[in-house]
Short mmCIF file of C-alpha atoms in Angstrom, two decimals:
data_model
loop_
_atom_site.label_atom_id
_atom_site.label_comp_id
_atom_site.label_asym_id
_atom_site.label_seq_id
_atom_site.Cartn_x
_atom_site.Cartn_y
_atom_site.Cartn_z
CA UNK A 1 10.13 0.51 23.82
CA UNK A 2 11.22 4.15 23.72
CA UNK A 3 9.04 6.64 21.46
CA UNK A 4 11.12 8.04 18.23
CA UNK A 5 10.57 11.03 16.23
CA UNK A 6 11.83 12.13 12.75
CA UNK A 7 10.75 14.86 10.08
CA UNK A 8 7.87 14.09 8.05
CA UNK A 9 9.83 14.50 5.12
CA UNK A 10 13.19 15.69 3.58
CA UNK A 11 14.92 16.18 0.34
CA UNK A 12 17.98 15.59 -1.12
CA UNK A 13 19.95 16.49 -4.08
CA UNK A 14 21.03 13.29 -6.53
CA UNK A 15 24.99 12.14 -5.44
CA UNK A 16 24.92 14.23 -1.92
CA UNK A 17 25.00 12.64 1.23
CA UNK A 18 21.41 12.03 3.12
CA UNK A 19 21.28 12.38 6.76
CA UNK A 20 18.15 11.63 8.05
CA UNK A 21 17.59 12.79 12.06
CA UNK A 22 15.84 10.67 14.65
CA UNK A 23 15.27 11.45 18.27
CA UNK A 24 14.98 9.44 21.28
CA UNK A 25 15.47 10.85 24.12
CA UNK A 26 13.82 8.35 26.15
CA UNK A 27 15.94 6.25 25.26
CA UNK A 28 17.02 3.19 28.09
CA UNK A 29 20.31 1.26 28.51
CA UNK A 30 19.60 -1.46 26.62
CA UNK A 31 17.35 -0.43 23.55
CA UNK A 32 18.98 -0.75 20.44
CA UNK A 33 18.40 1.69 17.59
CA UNK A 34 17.15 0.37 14.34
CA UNK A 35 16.95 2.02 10.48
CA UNK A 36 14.76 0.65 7.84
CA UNK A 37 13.13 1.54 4.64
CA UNK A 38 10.36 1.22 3.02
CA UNK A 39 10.65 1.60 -1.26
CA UNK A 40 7.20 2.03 -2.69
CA UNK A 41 4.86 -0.81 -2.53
CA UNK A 42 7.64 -3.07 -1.39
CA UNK A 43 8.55 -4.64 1.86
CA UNK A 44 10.71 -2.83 4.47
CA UNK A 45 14.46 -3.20 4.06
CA UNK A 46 16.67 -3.39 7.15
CA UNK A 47 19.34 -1.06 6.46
CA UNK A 48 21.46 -0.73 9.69
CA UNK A 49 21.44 -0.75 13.73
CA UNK A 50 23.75 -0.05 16.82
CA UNK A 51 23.77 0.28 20.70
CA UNK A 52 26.04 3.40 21.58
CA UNK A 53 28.70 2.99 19.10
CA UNK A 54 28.74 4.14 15.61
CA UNK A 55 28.09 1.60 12.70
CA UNK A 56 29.02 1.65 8.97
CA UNK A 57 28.01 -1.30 6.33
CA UNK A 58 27.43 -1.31 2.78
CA UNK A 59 24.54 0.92 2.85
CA UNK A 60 24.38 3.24 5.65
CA UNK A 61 26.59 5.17 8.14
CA UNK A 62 24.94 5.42 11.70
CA UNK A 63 25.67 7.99 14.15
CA UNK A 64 24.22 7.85 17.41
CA UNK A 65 24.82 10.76 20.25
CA UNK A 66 27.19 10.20 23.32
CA UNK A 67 23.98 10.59 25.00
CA UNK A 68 22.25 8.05 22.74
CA UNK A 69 19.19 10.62 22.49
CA UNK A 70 19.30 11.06 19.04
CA UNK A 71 21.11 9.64 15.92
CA UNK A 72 21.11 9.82 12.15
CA UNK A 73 21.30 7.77 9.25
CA UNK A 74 23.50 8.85 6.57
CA UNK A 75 23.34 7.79 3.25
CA UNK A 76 27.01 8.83 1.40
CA UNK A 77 26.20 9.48 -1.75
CA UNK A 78 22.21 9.37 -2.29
CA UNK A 79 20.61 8.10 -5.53
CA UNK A 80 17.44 8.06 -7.10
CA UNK A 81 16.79 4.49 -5.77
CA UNK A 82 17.28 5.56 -2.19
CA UNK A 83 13.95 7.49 -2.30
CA UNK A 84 11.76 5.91 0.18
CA UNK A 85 10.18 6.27 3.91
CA UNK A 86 12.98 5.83 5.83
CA UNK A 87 12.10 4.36 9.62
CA UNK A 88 13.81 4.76 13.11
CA UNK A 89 12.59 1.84 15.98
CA UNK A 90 14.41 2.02 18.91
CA UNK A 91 13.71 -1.50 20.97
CA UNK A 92 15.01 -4.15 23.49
CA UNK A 93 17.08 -6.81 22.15
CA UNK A 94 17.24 -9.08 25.09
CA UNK A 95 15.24 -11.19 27.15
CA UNK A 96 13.16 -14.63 26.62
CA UNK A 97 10.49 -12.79 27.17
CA UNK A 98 10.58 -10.21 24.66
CA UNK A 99 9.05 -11.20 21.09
CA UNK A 100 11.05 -8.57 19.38
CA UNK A 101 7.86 -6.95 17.29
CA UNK A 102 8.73 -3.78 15.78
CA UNK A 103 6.74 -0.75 16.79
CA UNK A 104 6.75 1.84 13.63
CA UNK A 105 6.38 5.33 13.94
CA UNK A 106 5.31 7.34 10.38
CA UNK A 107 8.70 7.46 9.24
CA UNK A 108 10.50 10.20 7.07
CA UNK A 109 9.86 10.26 3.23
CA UNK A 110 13.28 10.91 1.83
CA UNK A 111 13.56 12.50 -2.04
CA UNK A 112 16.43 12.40 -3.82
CA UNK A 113 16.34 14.63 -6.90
CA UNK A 114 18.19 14.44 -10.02
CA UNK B 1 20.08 -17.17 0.88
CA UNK B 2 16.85 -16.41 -0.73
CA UNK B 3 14.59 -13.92 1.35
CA UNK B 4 11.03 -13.91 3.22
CA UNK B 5 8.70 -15.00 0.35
CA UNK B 6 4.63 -14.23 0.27
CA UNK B 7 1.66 -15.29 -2.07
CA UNK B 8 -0.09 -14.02 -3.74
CA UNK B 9 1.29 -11.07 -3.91
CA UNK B 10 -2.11 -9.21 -4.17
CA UNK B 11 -5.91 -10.20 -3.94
CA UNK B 12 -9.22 -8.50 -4.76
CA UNK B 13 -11.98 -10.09 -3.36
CA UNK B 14 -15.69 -9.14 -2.30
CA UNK B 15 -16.74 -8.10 0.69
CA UNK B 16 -17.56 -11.23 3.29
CA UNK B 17 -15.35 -13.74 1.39
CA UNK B 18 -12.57 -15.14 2.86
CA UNK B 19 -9.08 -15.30 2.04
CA UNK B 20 -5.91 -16.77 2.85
CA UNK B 21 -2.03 -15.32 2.59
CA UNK B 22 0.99 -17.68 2.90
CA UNK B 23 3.89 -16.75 4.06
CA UNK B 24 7.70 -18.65 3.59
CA UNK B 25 9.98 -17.46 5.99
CA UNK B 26 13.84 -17.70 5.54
CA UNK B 27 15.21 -20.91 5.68
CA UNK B 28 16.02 -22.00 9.53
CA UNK B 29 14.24 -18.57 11.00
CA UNK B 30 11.77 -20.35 14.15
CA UNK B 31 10.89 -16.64 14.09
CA UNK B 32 7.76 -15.22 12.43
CA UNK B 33 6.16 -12.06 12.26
CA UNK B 34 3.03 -10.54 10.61
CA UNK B 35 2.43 -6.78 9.92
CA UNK B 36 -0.16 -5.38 8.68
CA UNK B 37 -0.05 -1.93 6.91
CA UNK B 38 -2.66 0.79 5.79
CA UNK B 39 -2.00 3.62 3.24
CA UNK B 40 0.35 6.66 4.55
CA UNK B 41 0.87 4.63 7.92
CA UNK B 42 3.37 2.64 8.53
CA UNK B 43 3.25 -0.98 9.37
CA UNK B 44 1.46 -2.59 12.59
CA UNK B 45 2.30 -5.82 14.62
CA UNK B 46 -0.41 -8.72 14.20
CA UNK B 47 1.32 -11.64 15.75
CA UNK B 48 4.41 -13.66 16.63
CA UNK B 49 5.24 -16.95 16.16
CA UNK B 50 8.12 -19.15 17.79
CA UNK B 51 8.30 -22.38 15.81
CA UNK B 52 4.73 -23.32 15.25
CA UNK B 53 4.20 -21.61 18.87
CA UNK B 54 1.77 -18.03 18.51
CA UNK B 55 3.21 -16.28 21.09
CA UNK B 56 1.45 -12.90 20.53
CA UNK B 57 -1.82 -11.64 19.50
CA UNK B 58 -1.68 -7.43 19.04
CA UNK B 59 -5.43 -6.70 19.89
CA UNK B 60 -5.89 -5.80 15.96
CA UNK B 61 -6.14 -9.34 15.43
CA UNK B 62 -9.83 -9.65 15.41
CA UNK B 63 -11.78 -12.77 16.32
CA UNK B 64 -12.35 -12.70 11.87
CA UNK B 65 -8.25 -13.04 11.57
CA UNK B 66 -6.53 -16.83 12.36
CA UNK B 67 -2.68 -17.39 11.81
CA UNK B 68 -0.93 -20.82 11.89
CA UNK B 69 2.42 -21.80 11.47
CA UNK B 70 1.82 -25.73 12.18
CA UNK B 71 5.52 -27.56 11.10
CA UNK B 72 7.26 -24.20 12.50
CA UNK B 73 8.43 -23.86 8.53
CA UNK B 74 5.58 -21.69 5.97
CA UNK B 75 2.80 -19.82 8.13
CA UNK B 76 -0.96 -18.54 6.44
CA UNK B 77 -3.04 -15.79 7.47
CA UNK B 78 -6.66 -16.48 7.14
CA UNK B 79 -9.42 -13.52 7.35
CA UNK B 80 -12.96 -14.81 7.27
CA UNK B 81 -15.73 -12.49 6.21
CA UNK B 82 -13.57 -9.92 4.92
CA UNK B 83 -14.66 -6.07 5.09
CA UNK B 84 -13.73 -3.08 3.71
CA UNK B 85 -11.22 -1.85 5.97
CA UNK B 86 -9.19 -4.80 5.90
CA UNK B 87 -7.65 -3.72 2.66
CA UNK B 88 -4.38 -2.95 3.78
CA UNK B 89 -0.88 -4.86 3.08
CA UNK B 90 0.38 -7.78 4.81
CA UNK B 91 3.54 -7.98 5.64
CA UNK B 92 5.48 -11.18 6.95
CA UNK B 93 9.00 -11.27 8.49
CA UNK B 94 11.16 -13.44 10.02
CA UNK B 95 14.54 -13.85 12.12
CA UNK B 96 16.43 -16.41 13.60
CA UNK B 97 16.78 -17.25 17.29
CA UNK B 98 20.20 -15.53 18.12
CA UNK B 99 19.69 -12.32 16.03
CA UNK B 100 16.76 -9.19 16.65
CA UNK B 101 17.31 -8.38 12.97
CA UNK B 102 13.64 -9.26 10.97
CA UNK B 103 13.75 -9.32 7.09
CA UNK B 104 10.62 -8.68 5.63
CA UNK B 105 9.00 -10.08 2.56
CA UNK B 106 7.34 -8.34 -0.16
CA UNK B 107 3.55 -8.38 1.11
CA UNK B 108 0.34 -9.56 -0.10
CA UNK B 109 -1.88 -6.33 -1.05
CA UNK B 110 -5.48 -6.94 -0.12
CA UNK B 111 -7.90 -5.03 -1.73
CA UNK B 112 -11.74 -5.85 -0.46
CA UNK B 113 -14.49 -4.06 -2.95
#
């Protein structure tokens, strides 16, 4: 699975929008790209994922490049309870063969201020 | 729908005891996962189950760590003569068979004095 990398850490202001980079330039065909979070002491939360197109659902906006190399997750209107590490995994979703285990990289600590 | 489900949600124990997580998956997920997770990192693969199948082993699993899944439903985590730097959380997840998407439970926090 390709390699990912996003800031160590970003801030944001209470209400704004949150977009949070991630790069990927090694990127293949057929890996998808994958956004979850991680709230304090809790489980990660799947927030969103997409192939080459861009993807909206209740929580997230995803943008990913016409060259698929990067992409960012935007929060529209960021509250206090969307502080958290915030983690891009690009992977394969295909074959019999593949297990589907999630490779996590450190992730990017968002803060959203009041 | 109720999620991925994990008990106890943290243990202390002493060093060389063992312990045991369990882990409920989402109802009709043959998919299991377990992660394990250290402080400022973020989580790591430990092994994959396909029904009561264990598929994968990551090469943190240590000879000390056992996982089962035996009916394909609930799955435990056994670590026998714990140590120190197995105090980390575990993590379980699971999917179903026709979607990549894992939802993760809340994780048992293991804390070994």
């Amino acid at each position: 699975d390709a390699k990912t990398t996003q800031p160590p850490s970003m801030d944001c202001a209470e209400g704004r929008a949150a977009n949070l980079p991630c790069n990927h330039s090694t990127i293949s065909g057929n890996e998808y790209v994958y956004w979850y979070r991680q709230i304090h002491s809790q489980g990660p939360q799947y927030i969103i994922h997409g192939l080459k197109n861009n993807e909206t659902n209740e929580m997230a906006s995803l943008i990913i490049t016409e060259d698929r190399k990067s992409s960012t997750l935007i929060l529209p209107h960021a509250t206090l309870r969307d502080t958290a590490v915030y983690y891009c995994i690009v992977r394969v979703d295909r074959g019999s063969s593949n297990t589907g285990k999630l490779i996590f990289g450190q992730g990017t600590t968002l803060q959203v201020k009041p | 729908d109720t999620g991925v489900s994990q008990d106890p949600r943290h243990k202390i124990t002493k060093r060389g005891q063992n312990v045991t997580f369990r882990c409920d998956p989402i109802s009709e997920h043959n998919r299991l996962y377990w992660y394990r997770q250290t402080l400022g990192q973020g989580p790591e693969f430990l092994t994959y189950f396909q029904n009561e199948a264990q598929l994968e082993k990551s090469r943190l699993l240590s000879d000390r760590f056992s996982a089962e899944r035996p009916k394909g439903s609930f799955s435990t985590l056994e670590i026998q003569r714990t140590e120190q730097g197995d105090s980390a959380m575990y993590l379980c997840a699971s999917r179903d068979s026709l979607q990549y998407t894992q939802y993760f439970g809340p994780g048992t926090r293991l804390t070994v004095l």
